Tab-separated table of C-alpha atoms and ligand atoms in Angstrom:
chain	number	residue	atom	x	y	z
A	14	MET	CA	0.202	0.003	-0.135
A	15	TYR	CA	1.577	2.975	1.280
A	16	SER	CA	5.698	3.874	2.692
A	17	ARG	CA	7.123	6.245	4.165
A	18	LYS	CA	8.858	7.259	1.479
A	19	GLN	CA	6.059	7.591	-0.968
A	20	LEU	CA	3.868	9.654	2.157
A	21	LEU	CA	6.921	12.166	3.008
A	22	GLN	CA	7.195	13.755	-0.987
A	23	ASN	CA	3.328	15.057	0.974
A	24	PRO	CA	3.831	18.491	2.347
A	25	THR	CA	1.361	17.856	5.360
A	26	PHE	CA	2.644	14.875	5.712
A	27	GLN	CA	6.473	15.649	5.818
A	28	HIS	CA	4.734	18.526	8.063
A	29	PHE	CA	2.815	16.105	10.495
A	30	ASP	CA	6.810	13.585	10.358
A	31	LYS	CA	8.336	17.259	11.911
A	32	LEU	CA	6.603	17.686	14.512
A	33	CYS	CA	6.221	13.766	15.256
A	34	ARG	CA	9.509	14.478	16.566
A	35	ILE	CA	10.058	17.766	18.353
A	36	PRO	CA	8.038	16.780	22.344
A	37	HIS	CA	5.301	18.316	22.568
A	38	ILE	CA	2.998	17.273	25.161
A	39	SER	CA	0.473	20.049	26.780
A	40	GLY	CA	2.353	22.286	29.200
A	41	LYS	CA	6.179	21.408	26.770
A	42	GLU	CA	5.632	23.485	23.861
A	43	GLN	CA	8.027	26.432	24.327
A	44	ALA	CA	10.077	23.722	21.299
A	45	ILE	CA	7.622	23.168	19.267
A	46	SER	CA	6.919	26.256	18.986
A	47	ASN	CA	9.501	28.034	18.994
A	48	TYR	CA	10.461	25.846	15.638
A	49	LEU	CA	7.522	26.706	14.397
A	50	LEU	CA	8.125	30.424	14.585
A	51	ALA	CA	11.669	30.221	12.958
A	52	TRP	CA	10.134	28.166	10.164
A	53	ALA	CA	7.587	30.961	9.625
A	54	GLU	CA	10.399	33.460	9.846
A	55	SER	CA	12.224	30.882	7.023
A	56	LEU	CA	10.045	31.802	4.401
A	57	GLY	CA	9.589	35.527	5.348
A	58	LEU	CA	6.701	35.203	6.917
A	59	ALA	CA	5.018	37.232	9.919
A	60	ALA	CA	5.071	35.744	12.677
A	61	GLU	CA	5.033	36.057	16.441
A	62	GLN	CA	4.921	33.925	19.416
A	63	ASP	CA	3.887	34.890	23.641
A	64	ALA	CA	4.431	34.319	26.815
A	65	HIS	CA	1.562	31.333	26.440
A	66	PHE	CA	4.303	30.172	23.650
A	67	ASN	CA	1.137	30.606	21.464
A	68	LEU	CA	1.895	31.628	17.827
A	69	TYR	CA	0.582	33.974	15.418
A	70	ILE	CA	1.305	33.838	11.705
A	71	GLN	CA	0.066	35.776	8.717
A	72	LYS	CA	0.726	35.268	5.051
A	73	PRO	CA	-0.229	37.304	1.955
A	74	ALA	CA	-3.295	36.789	-0.368
A	75	THR	CA	-2.493	35.836	-3.654
A	76	SER	CA	-3.092	37.632	-6.446
A	77	GLY	CA	-6.142	38.703	-7.254
A	78	TYR	CA	-7.266	38.074	-3.641
A	79	GLU	CA	-5.908	40.981	-2.476
A	80	ARG	CA	-9.852	42.067	-1.834
A	81	ALA	CA	-10.719	38.699	0.066
A	82	PRO	CA	-11.745	38.709	3.940
A	83	VAL	CA	-8.692	37.193	5.755
A	84	VAL	CA	-9.243	33.905	6.779
A	85	MET	CA	-7.751	32.311	9.747
A	86	LEU	CA	-7.099	28.817	10.059
A	87	GLN	CA	-6.628	27.455	13.902
A	88	ALA	CA	-4.878	24.291	15.454
A	89	HIS	CA	-3.421	23.676	18.945
A	90	LEU	CA	-0.084	22.662	19.404
A	91	ASP	CA	-0.199	20.802	22.327
A	92	MET	CA	-0.855	16.380	22.717
A	93	VAL	CA	-2.271	14.230	25.542
A	94	GLY	CA	0.948	11.989	26.438
A	95	SER	CA	-0.707	8.297	27.132
A	96	LYS	CA	1.121	4.798	25.973
A	97	SER	CA	-0.010	1.355	26.643
A	98	SER	CA	1.215	-0.154	29.901
A	99	GLY	CA	4.840	-1.453	29.586
A	100	GLU	CA	5.905	1.040	26.875
A	101	ASN	CA	9.006	2.869	28.157
A	102	VAL	CA	8.243	6.813	26.832
A	103	ASN	CA	9.439	10.124	28.050
A	104	PHE	CA	7.037	12.283	26.257
A	105	GLU	CA	8.903	14.854	27.402
A	106	LYS	CA	12.614	13.260	24.702
A	107	ASP	CA	11.185	11.220	22.820
A	108	VAL	CA	10.087	11.047	19.486
A	109	ILE	CA	6.530	10.272	18.181
A	110	PRO	CA	7.345	6.566	16.206
A	111	TRP	CA	4.241	6.798	13.715
A	112	VAL	CA	4.298	3.681	11.456
A	113	ILE	CA	2.344	2.882	8.126
A	114	GLU	CA	-0.415	0.109	8.721
A	115	GLY	CA	-2.442	-0.631	5.191
A	116	ASN	CA	-3.956	2.309	4.940
A	117	THR	CA	-3.786	4.345	8.543
A	118	ILE	CA	-0.707	5.855	10.738
A	119	THR	CA	-0.920	5.012	14.093
A	120	THR	CA	2.288	4.221	16.233
A	121	GLY	CA	1.280	0.463	16.252
A	122	GLY	CA	-0.414	0.872	19.897
A	123	LYS	CA	2.993	2.243	21.801
A	124	THR	CA	1.286	5.449	22.179
A	125	THR	CA	-0.801	8.416	21.318
A	126	LEU	CA	0.177	9.730	18.313
A	127	GLY	CA	-0.776	13.314	17.817
A	128	ALA	CA	-2.512	13.920	15.379
A	129	ASP	CA	-4.384	15.628	17.610
A	130	ASP	CA	-4.533	17.932	16.691
A	131	GLY	CA	-0.630	17.711	15.102
A	132	ILE	CA	-2.254	16.663	11.571
A	133	GLY	CA	-4.502	20.487	12.111
A	134	VAL	CA	-0.803	22.311	12.428
A	135	ALA	CA	0.719	20.545	9.658
A	136	LEU	CA	-2.540	21.813	7.190
A	137	ALA	CA	-1.846	25.323	8.399
A	138	MET	CA	2.101	24.713	7.346
A	139	THR	CA	0.965	23.481	4.184
A	140	VAL	CA	-0.614	26.195	3.066
A	141	LEU	CA	1.450	29.011	4.695
A	142	GLY	CA	4.204	27.041	3.047
A	143	ASP	CA	2.168	26.739	-0.282
A	144	LYS	CA	3.286	28.606	-3.706
A	145	ASN	CA	0.667	26.937	-6.186
A	146	HIS	CA	-3.093	27.621	-4.795
A	147	ALA	CA	-5.082	30.692	-5.098
A	148	HIS	CA	-6.557	32.206	-1.121
A	149	PRO	CA	-7.579	35.474	0.206
A	150	ALA	CA	-4.682	36.348	3.091
A	151	ILE	CA	-4.372	33.886	5.473
A	152	GLU	CA	-3.931	33.965	9.419
A	153	VAL	CA	-2.878	30.971	11.578
A	154	ALA	CA	-3.328	31.060	14.811
A	155	LEU	CA	-1.635	27.709	16.641
A	156	THR	CA	-2.623	27.678	21.016
A	157	THR	CA	-0.810	25.577	23.846
A	158	MET	CA	-2.839	23.541	26.994
A	159	GLU	CA	-5.794	23.174	24.719
A	160	GLU	CA	-5.943	19.317	26.680
A	161	VAL	CA	-6.085	20.911	29.641
A	162	ASP	CA	-7.722	23.359	29.955
A	163	PHE	CA	-8.031	25.891	26.899
A	164	SER	CA	-5.707	28.605	28.746
A	165	GLY	CA	-3.741	29.043	24.868
A	166	ALA	CA	-7.119	30.035	23.481
A	167	GLU	CA	-8.157	32.187	26.314
A	168	SER	CA	-4.846	34.486	26.228
A	169	PHE	CA	-4.345	34.823	22.394
A	170	ASN	CA	-4.895	38.666	22.207
A	171	PHE	CA	-3.562	38.751	19.042
A	172	PRO	CA	-5.024	42.213	17.187
A	173	PHE	CA	-6.101	39.706	14.409
A	174	ARG	CA	-8.154	40.746	11.365
A	175	ALA	CA	-10.586	37.298	10.504
A	176	VAL	CA	-14.104	37.111	11.148
A	177	SER	CA	-14.150	33.364	9.642
A	178	LEU	CA	-12.505	30.975	11.193
A	179	ILE	CA	-11.309	27.380	9.873
A	180	ASN	CA	-10.296	24.763	13.179
A	181	LEU	CA	-8.619	22.221	12.177
A	182	ASP	CA	-9.102	20.372	14.870
A	183	GLY	CA	-12.391	18.037	13.349
A	184	SER	CA	-11.561	14.426	12.691
A	185	ASN	CA	-14.184	13.466	10.205
A	186	ASP	CA	-13.925	14.407	6.899
A	187	ASN	CA	-17.261	14.328	5.805
A	188	GLN	CA	-18.680	16.334	8.254
A	189	LEU	CA	-18.638	19.930	8.795
A	190	LEU	CA	-18.609	20.677	12.305
A	191	CYS	CA	-20.869	24.507	13.160
A	192	ALA	CA	-21.371	24.738	17.007
A	193	SER	CA	-19.439	22.613	20.432
A	194	SER	CA	-20.715	22.671	23.579
A	195	GLY	CA	-19.676	24.705	26.316
A	196	GLY	CA	-19.122	23.663	29.888
A	197	MET	CA	-18.919	24.012	33.933
A	198	ALA	CA	-18.552	21.938	36.438
A	199	ALA	CA	-20.716	22.011	39.055
A	200	GLU	CA	-20.461	20.791	42.875
A	201	ILE	CA	-23.397	20.108	45.107
A	202	ARG	CA	-22.068	19.578	49.073
A	203	LEU	CA	-25.450	18.693	51.165
A	204	PRO	CA	-24.883	18.743	55.148
A	205	LEU	CA	-26.119	15.476	56.181
A	206	GLU	CA	-28.220	14.559	59.216
A	207	ARG	CA	-27.431	12.515	62.074
A	208	VAL	CA	-29.803	10.307	63.736
A	209	THR	CA	-29.507	8.145	66.738
A	210	LEU	CA	-29.128	4.415	65.336
A	211	PRO	CA	-31.415	1.771	66.797
A	212	GLU	CA	-31.568	-0.768	69.191
A	213	ALA	CA	-31.483	-3.801	66.963
A	214	CYS	CA	-30.971	-2.774	63.759
A	215	ARG	CA	-29.182	-4.300	60.260
A	216	CYS	CA	-27.167	-2.933	57.615
A	217	VAL	CA	-26.879	-3.784	54.496
A	218	ARG	CA	-25.191	-2.522	51.414
A	219	ILE	CA	-26.952	-2.336	48.036
A	220	ALA	CA	-24.631	-1.991	45.246
A	221	ILE	CA	-25.208	-1.326	41.979
A	222	SER	CA	-22.677	-1.961	38.791
A	223	GLY	CA	-21.707	-3.128	35.569
A	224	LEU	CA	-23.085	0.306	33.811
A	225	ALA	CA	-21.772	1.149	30.701
A	226	GLY	CA	-20.678	3.901	31.128
A	227	GLY	CA	-18.871	6.611	28.880
A	228	HIS	CA	-17.404	10.248	28.152
A	229	SER	CA	-19.897	12.965	29.383
A	230	GLY	CA	-20.382	14.600	26.885
A	231	ARG	CA	-19.702	11.950	23.784
A	232	GLU	CA	-22.369	9.311	25.110
A	233	ILE	CA	-24.517	11.008	26.682
A	234	ASN	CA	-27.587	10.387	24.478
A	235	ARG	CA	-26.522	6.683	24.383
A	236	GLY	CA	-29.351	6.246	26.862
A	237	ARG	CA	-26.758	4.368	29.104
A	238	ASP	CA	-27.901	5.684	32.212
A	239	ASN	CA	-26.799	6.133	35.427
A	240	ALA	CA	-25.651	4.718	38.463
A	241	ILE	CA	-26.162	7.505	41.060
A	242	GLY	CA	-29.347	8.229	39.436
A	243	ILE	CA	-30.190	5.108	39.436
A	244	LEU	CA	-29.357	4.320	43.414
A	245	GLY	CA	-31.797	7.270	43.953
A	246	ARG	CA	-34.336	6.167	41.774
A	247	PHE	CA	-34.306	2.982	44.258
A	248	LEU	CA	-34.343	5.017	47.733
A	249	LEU	CA	-36.755	6.797	46.336
A	250	GLN	CA	-39.019	3.243	45.455
A	251	ILE	CA	-37.745	1.890	49.114
A	252	LYS	CA	-38.725	4.683	50.930
A	253	LYS	CA	-42.468	4.472	50.524
A	254	MET	CA	-42.473	0.685	52.188
A	255	PHE	CA	-39.854	0.605	55.103
A	256	PRO	CA	-37.785	3.279	57.164
A	257	PHE	CA	-34.260	3.518	56.951
A	258	THR	CA	-31.154	5.937	57.601
A	259	ILE	CA	-28.102	5.631	55.059
A	260	SER	CA	-24.668	5.353	56.990
A	261	ASP	CA	-22.300	5.571	53.533
A	262	LEU	CA	-22.644	6.262	50.605
A	263	ASP	CA	-20.001	6.334	46.620
A	264	GLY	CA	-20.369	6.706	43.027
A	265	GLY	CA	-19.228	7.126	39.966
A	266	ASP	CA	-15.553	8.035	38.911
A	267	SER	CA	-15.234	11.253	37.213
A	268	TYR	CA	-17.831	13.752	36.664
A	269	ILE	CA	-17.017	13.950	32.938
A	270	ALA	CA	-18.312	10.387	32.917
A	271	LEU	CA	-21.164	8.508	33.240
A	272	ALA	CA	-21.031	7.126	36.703
A	273	ARG	CA	-20.088	2.974	35.964
A	274	ASP	CA	-21.439	2.141	39.796
A	275	ALA	CA	-23.032	3.536	42.901
A	276	GLN	CA	-23.441	2.021	46.267
A	277	ALA	CA	-25.107	3.279	49.394
A	278	GLU	CA	-25.514	1.251	53.078
A	279	LEU	CA	-28.852	1.010	54.704
A	280	VAL	CA	-29.671	0.759	58.270
A	281	LEU	CA	-32.874	-1.110	58.675
A	282	ALA	CA	-35.170	-3.197	60.612
A	283	ALA	CA	-34.299	-7.166	60.283
A	284	GLU	CA	-37.811	-7.950	59.237
A	285	ASP	CA	-37.161	-4.982	56.253
A	286	ILE	CA	-34.475	-6.711	54.982
A	287	SER	CA	-36.690	-9.217	52.970
A	288	ALA	CA	-38.311	-6.506	50.991
A	289	LEU	CA	-35.189	-4.906	50.418
A	290	GLU	CA	-34.457	-8.205	48.736
A	291	LYS	CA	-37.742	-8.501	46.473
A	292	GLU	CA	-36.943	-4.711	45.469
A	293	ALA	CA	-33.523	-5.257	44.470
A	294	ALA	CA	-34.227	-8.325	42.546
A	295	GLU	CA	-37.510	-6.787	40.598
A	296	LEU	CA	-35.015	-3.258	39.586
A	297	GLU	CA	-32.076	-5.320	38.426
A	298	GLU	CA	-34.501	-7.165	36.333
A	299	THR	CA	-36.460	-3.883	34.894
A	300	LEU	CA	-32.795	-2.450	34.314
A	301	HIS	CA	-31.856	-5.221	32.163
A	302	LYS	CA	-35.318	-3.999	30.295
A	303	GLU	CA	-34.617	-0.993	29.634
A	304	HIS	CA	-31.069	-0.945	28.443
A	305	PRO	CA	-31.387	-3.565	25.778
A	306	ILE	CA	-27.796	-3.413	24.637
A	307	THR	CA	-25.757	-2.428	27.089
A	308	GLY	CA	-28.369	-4.597	30.098
A	309	LYS	CA	-26.550	-8.051	30.872
A	310	LYS	CA	-23.867	-6.836	32.763
A	311	ILE	CA	-25.649	-4.585	35.340
A	312	ARG	CA	-26.559	-6.245	38.372
A	313	VAL	CA	-27.755	-5.187	41.807
A	314	SER	CA	-27.029	-6.225	44.678
A	315	LEU	CA	-27.406	-6.954	48.264
A	316	ASN	CA	-24.460	-7.514	51.191
A	317	GLU	CA	-24.775	-7.420	54.806
A	318	CYS	CA	-22.199	-5.606	56.376
A	319	LYS	CA	-21.712	-4.637	59.614
A	320	GLU	CA	-23.660	-2.460	62.391
A	321	PRO	CA	-22.334	1.196	61.328
A	322	SER	CA	-21.116	3.837	63.815
A	323	HIS	CA	-23.623	6.327	62.836
A	324	ALA	CA	-26.323	6.412	60.286
A	325	TYR	CA	-27.735	9.867	58.646
A	326	MET	CA	-31.482	11.042	57.597
A	327	ALA	CA	-32.504	9.044	54.496
A	328	GLU	CA	-34.484	11.756	53.194
A	329	PRO	CA	-32.450	14.996	52.423
A	330	ILE	CA	-30.377	12.395	50.889
A	331	ILE	CA	-33.234	10.678	48.637
A	332	MET	CA	-34.458	14.091	47.155
A	333	MET	CA	-30.914	15.082	46.420
A	334	LEU	CA	-30.244	12.563	44.558
A	335	SER	CA	-33.500	12.149	43.082
A	336	LEU	CA	-34.573	15.737	42.371
A	337	SER	CA	-31.006	16.420	40.931
A	338	PRO	CA	-31.192	16.997	36.795
A	339	ASN	CA	-29.157	14.485	34.958
A	340	GLY	CA	-28.624	13.737	31.496
A	341	ILE	CA	-30.343	14.956	28.582
A	342	VAL	CA	-32.078	18.694	29.196
A	343	GLN	CA	-32.536	19.270	25.726
A	344	MET	CA	-31.564	18.442	21.977
A	345	ASN	CA	-31.728	20.240	19.720
A	346	GLU	CA	-33.761	20.995	16.259
A	347	MET	CA	-31.200	20.831	13.595
A	348	PHE	CA	-29.490	18.369	15.665
A	349	PRO	CA	-31.532	15.444	16.234
A	350	GLU	CA	-28.792	13.622	17.742
A	351	ILE	CA	-26.605	15.213	19.230
A	352	ALA	CA	-27.612	16.374	22.621
A	353	ALA	CA	-27.797	20.707	23.107
A	354	SER	CA	-27.647	20.572	26.386
A	355	SER	CA	-26.821	17.763	29.062
A	356	VAL	CA	-25.936	17.181	33.062
A	357	ASN	CA	-23.610	14.570	34.161
A	358	MET	CA	-24.251	13.722	38.021
A	359	GLY	CA	-20.752	12.052	37.887
A	360	THR	CA	-19.531	11.829	41.155
A	361	ALA	CA	-21.708	11.465	44.414
A	362	ARG	CA	-18.866	11.385	47.972
A	363	MET	CA	-20.013	10.699	51.382
A	364	ASN	CA	-17.439	11.878	54.037
A	365	GLU	CA	-17.267	14.444	57.415
A	366	GLY	CA	-20.747	14.031	57.720
A	367	PHE	CA	-21.015	15.851	53.756
A	368	LEU	CA	-22.480	14.304	50.339
A	369	THR	CA	-20.531	15.517	47.849
A	370	LEU	CA	-22.021	15.189	44.313
A	371	LYS	CA	-20.170	16.776	41.088
A	372	TYR	CA	-22.076	17.640	38.116
A	373	ASP	CA	-20.458	18.188	34.246
A	374	ILE	CA	-22.952	20.047	32.370
A	375	ARG	CA	-23.032	21.232	29.242
A	376	SER	CA	-24.562	23.449	26.678
A	377	LEU	CA	-24.245	25.086	23.083
A	378	SER	CA	-26.516	27.624	24.437
A	379	GLU	CA	-24.444	29.313	27.049
A	380	LYS	CA	-28.116	30.308	28.505
A	381	MET	CA	-29.564	26.504	28.783
A	382	GLY	CA	-26.010	25.779	30.607
A	383	LYS	CA	-26.390	28.158	33.204
A	384	SER	CA	-30.247	27.917	33.327
A	385	THR	CA	-29.461	24.222	34.706
A	386	TYR	CA	-26.728	24.941	36.925
A	387	GLU	CA	-29.413	27.604	38.282
A	388	LYS	CA	-31.931	24.387	38.972
A	389	LEU	CA	-28.806	23.110	40.813
A	390	GLU	CA	-28.870	25.787	42.960
A	391	LEU	CA	-32.135	25.766	43.123
A	392	LEU	CA	-32.035	22.139	44.978
A	393	ALA	CA	-28.911	23.005	47.206
A	394	GLU	CA	-31.091	26.163	48.163
A	395	LEU	CA	-33.838	23.945	49.437
A	396	ALA	CA	-32.049	21.132	50.756
A	397	GLY	CA	-30.113	23.636	52.606
A	398	ALA	CA	-26.615	22.561	50.551
A	399	GLY	CA	-24.440	24.834	48.785
A	400	CYS	CA	-23.475	25.054	45.248
A	401	ARG	CA	-20.880	26.491	43.585
A	402	GLN	CA	-19.475	25.751	39.650
A	403	SER	CA	-15.874	25.563	38.233
A	404	THR	CA	-13.515	25.195	35.850
A	405	SER	CA	-15.760	26.393	32.975
A	406	TYR	CA	-15.151	26.769	28.540
A	407	PRO	CA	-17.354	28.680	26.450
A	408	SER	CA	-19.489	27.622	23.536
A	409	TRP	CA	-19.542	27.536	20.234
A	410	ASP	CA	-22.694	28.803	19.164
A	411	LEU	CA	-24.714	28.280	16.428
A	412	ARG	CA	-24.959	30.653	13.774
A	413	ALA	CA	-28.545	30.420	12.021
A	414	ASP	CA	-27.247	31.879	8.851
A	415	SER	CA	-23.337	31.483	8.354
A	416	LEU	CA	-21.988	32.421	5.573
A	417	LEU	CA	-18.419	30.429	6.011
A	418	ARG	CA	-20.438	27.187	6.543
A	419	ASP	CA	-22.869	26.874	3.026
A	420	THR	CA	-20.046	27.715	0.738
A	421	ALA	CA	-17.676	25.028	2.365
A	422	ALA	CA	-20.678	23.339	2.312
A	423	THR	CA	-21.213	23.940	-1.951
A	424	VAL	CA	-17.550	23.413	-2.209
A	425	TYR	CA	-17.458	19.893	-0.593
A	426	ARG	CA	-20.658	18.671	-3.249
A	427	ARG	CA	-19.234	19.587	-5.872
A	428	MET	CA	-16.088	17.529	-5.269
A	429	TYR	CA	-16.964	14.649	-3.686
A	430	GLY	CA	-20.758	14.736	-5.242
A	431	GLU	CA	-22.214	14.524	-1.942
A	432	GLU	CA	-23.578	16.018	1.297
A	433	PRO	CA	-21.091	16.800	3.432
A	434	GLU	CA	-22.559	15.935	8.006
A	435	ILE	CA	-23.419	19.823	8.857
A	436	CYS	CA	-23.144	19.047	12.721
A	437	SER	CA	-22.343	19.800	16.571
A	438	ILE	CA	-20.428	18.312	18.684
A	439	HIS	CA	-21.000	17.535	22.767
A	440	VAL	CA	-17.403	18.685	23.719
A	441	GLY	CA	-15.989	21.516	24.445
A	442	LEU	CA	-13.523	23.256	20.928
A	443	GLU	CA	-10.919	26.533	21.155
A	444	VAL	CA	-12.991	28.258	18.450
A	445	GLY	CA	-15.945	29.548	21.248
A	446	TYR	CA	-12.892	31.168	23.006
A	447	PHE	CA	-12.759	33.101	19.388
A	448	PHE	CA	-15.655	34.192	18.931
A	449	LEU	CA	-15.819	35.853	22.527
A	450	LYS	CA	-12.610	37.965	20.862
A	451	LYS	CA	-14.537	39.497	18.152
A	452	GLU	CA	-17.830	40.667	17.206
A	453	GLY	CA	-19.871	38.284	14.422
A	454	MET	CA	-17.144	35.272	13.659
A	455	ASP	CA	-18.211	33.151	11.087
A	456	ALA	CA	-16.705	29.249	11.793
A	457	ILE	CA	-16.480	25.672	11.119
A	458	ALA	CA	-14.313	22.686	12.256
A	459	TYR	CA	-12.574	20.371	9.835
A	460	GLY	CA	-10.510	17.702	9.468
A	461	PRO	CA	-9.246	14.425	8.474
A	462	ASN	CA	-10.761	10.546	9.618
A	463	ARG	CA	-8.853	9.763	12.946
A	464	TRP	CA	-9.958	7.865	15.580
A	465	ASN	CA	-9.667	7.220	19.398
A	466	ASN	CA	-8.491	10.193	20.483
A	467	HIS	CA	-5.900	10.875	23.795
A	468	SER	CA	-5.931	7.103	23.451
A	469	PRO	CA	-2.676	4.640	22.990
A	470	SER	CA	-4.382	3.000	19.672
A	471	GLU	CA	-4.702	7.168	18.227
A	472	GLY	CA	-4.947	6.099	14.782
A	473	MET	CA	-5.164	8.305	11.690
A	474	SER	CA	-6.846	7.615	8.004
A	475	ILE	CA	-3.686	8.132	4.960
A	476	PRO	CA	-6.285	9.091	2.086
A	477	SER	CA	-7.999	10.700	4.230
A	478	VAL	CA	-5.393	12.940	4.696
A	479	TYR	CA	-4.680	13.861	1.089
A	480	LYS	CA	-8.746	14.995	1.094
A	481	ALA	CA	-8.393	17.097	3.421
A	482	GLU	CA	-5.566	18.695	2.169
A	483	GLU	CA	-7.065	19.134	-1.355
A	484	TYR	CA	-10.336	20.348	0.018
A	485	LEU	CA	-8.360	23.124	2.479
A	486	PHE	CA	-7.279	23.971	-0.079
A	487	THR	CA	-10.248	24.566	-2.850
A	488	LEU	CA	-12.367	25.819	-0.075
A	489	LEU	CA	-10.076	28.548	0.455
A	490	SER	CA	-9.832	29.519	-3.726
A	491	GLU	CA	-13.460	30.187	-3.327
A	492	LEU	CA	-13.325	32.097	-0.114
A	493	ARG	CA	-13.014	35.531	-2.236
X	513	LIG	ZN1	-7.900	18.741	19.232
C-alpha cells in the first residue's frame, strides 16, 4: 500500500513527521512553538509568539485575492501523552514513532499519535508554505494547553483581522462542525443530619454495578444511564415501603464520565430485609429490560455489612439524588442525534458529615447551561446545601446563517458529489474563545478521519489526509 517515502513527498505528511520529532505534550510546547516560529520566519512570513507560546502567523493574499476577507486557520500545538502499559516512553524527550498500517497511521498501539492536533498544525503549515494555490490573506493561530484547560486559546490576544475561522481540530472528513458545547463543573455539598442508631438494626450494602459508562459529553445521548441516578430512583421507591437511614454512599469515578457504579449502606430493621431483597431483584430485572443493549451486565447486589458507628437521615439524600437534573436537558432541532444541553451527576461522595455531588454541565447555548446550573442552585438552596461552579469554557454558538458553512458545503458537494454532514459536538472546542474575542465571527471545524484520541490506539486515515488537504485548498480558493 503506502510507503513512508511516498507519504513524505507530500508537504502535510512531511510537516506531520517533523512535528512527531519534537516532543509537545500539554504544558511543554515551548520547543515546538520555537521551531514553528523559526520555520515561519525562514519563509519570510510575519510570525509572533506570546508568553503562552501561542503563535500568530500571517501570509498575504495571492494575486487577485487582495480584496477578499482574511481567513483564519486554527489548530492546537499540544497533545495528550498516553502510553500502553509496559511501554517505556518519555513524552518530554522521545520521538513519536509513527508507522503505516494499511491505510492508516498509528504508533502500533505504543503511544498517542498526536494527530490530535498535529495534523491540524501540519495542514496549516502546508497552506503557509504553499506557492501553487490561490487564497485570501491567511492568519494562522496555533494555541497551547488545549487538552488541559484551553488556556492558550483563552489568552490568545494577537490583534487578528479575520472574522472567518477554519478550526482544523475536526476528526471526520465528511463533517463540517458548526457548533460545540460550552461547559462547566458544578458541585453540591449537602450537610447530613446524624440520627441515633436504633437498638436492633441491620446494615445492608446495596451496590449497582456493570453499567456501560462513557464520556459525559460524547455518550450522554446513548441511553446508558447513570448508576448514581439509579441508586436515587431505588431509594425513592423503597422509602415508601419501610423506614431506613443511610450510613455511607459512594458512586462514579469522574464527573466527566457516566457513573458505572454506585453503592449505599442502608440501616434498617431486620424484618424489612426480605422486602429490600425483593425490590433489589426486581430493579435488576427492570434495568435489564430498560437497557436492551448493555443491560445484561448490570448487577444490583446486596451484602450485609457490620453495624456502622453512625447513620444519617435518608430523606434529604433521596431528595438530592432524585430531583437533581441528570442526563439530557434538551436536544437541538438542527442536530436530532446530538444533545444540545446535558448535565451529568458524575460522582457522589459521603464524608465528614457531607454528601458531595459533582456535575458536568454542557450546553450549545451558554444561557441554557447557566439555567441548568441555576436549577442545581435552587435545589441546593431548598435542601440547605451549598452549590458552586468551577472550570468553565465557552460554547461555540450555532449561527442560524453562516456564509462560511454554506460555502464549505457547496464546495464539498461539488468536489465529492454528496452532502457533507453538518453537525455539532457535545464537547468543547477552542472556537468558543475566538467567538468571545470578536463580534460576528463565523467558523467551521474540519479535519481528516482520526480516532481513539488521547489513547495509545490513536490512528489516522492516510487517504483522508490527502482529501482534507485538497478540500482545504479548494475551499480557500472559493473564499473571495
Ligand atoms: Zn484536539
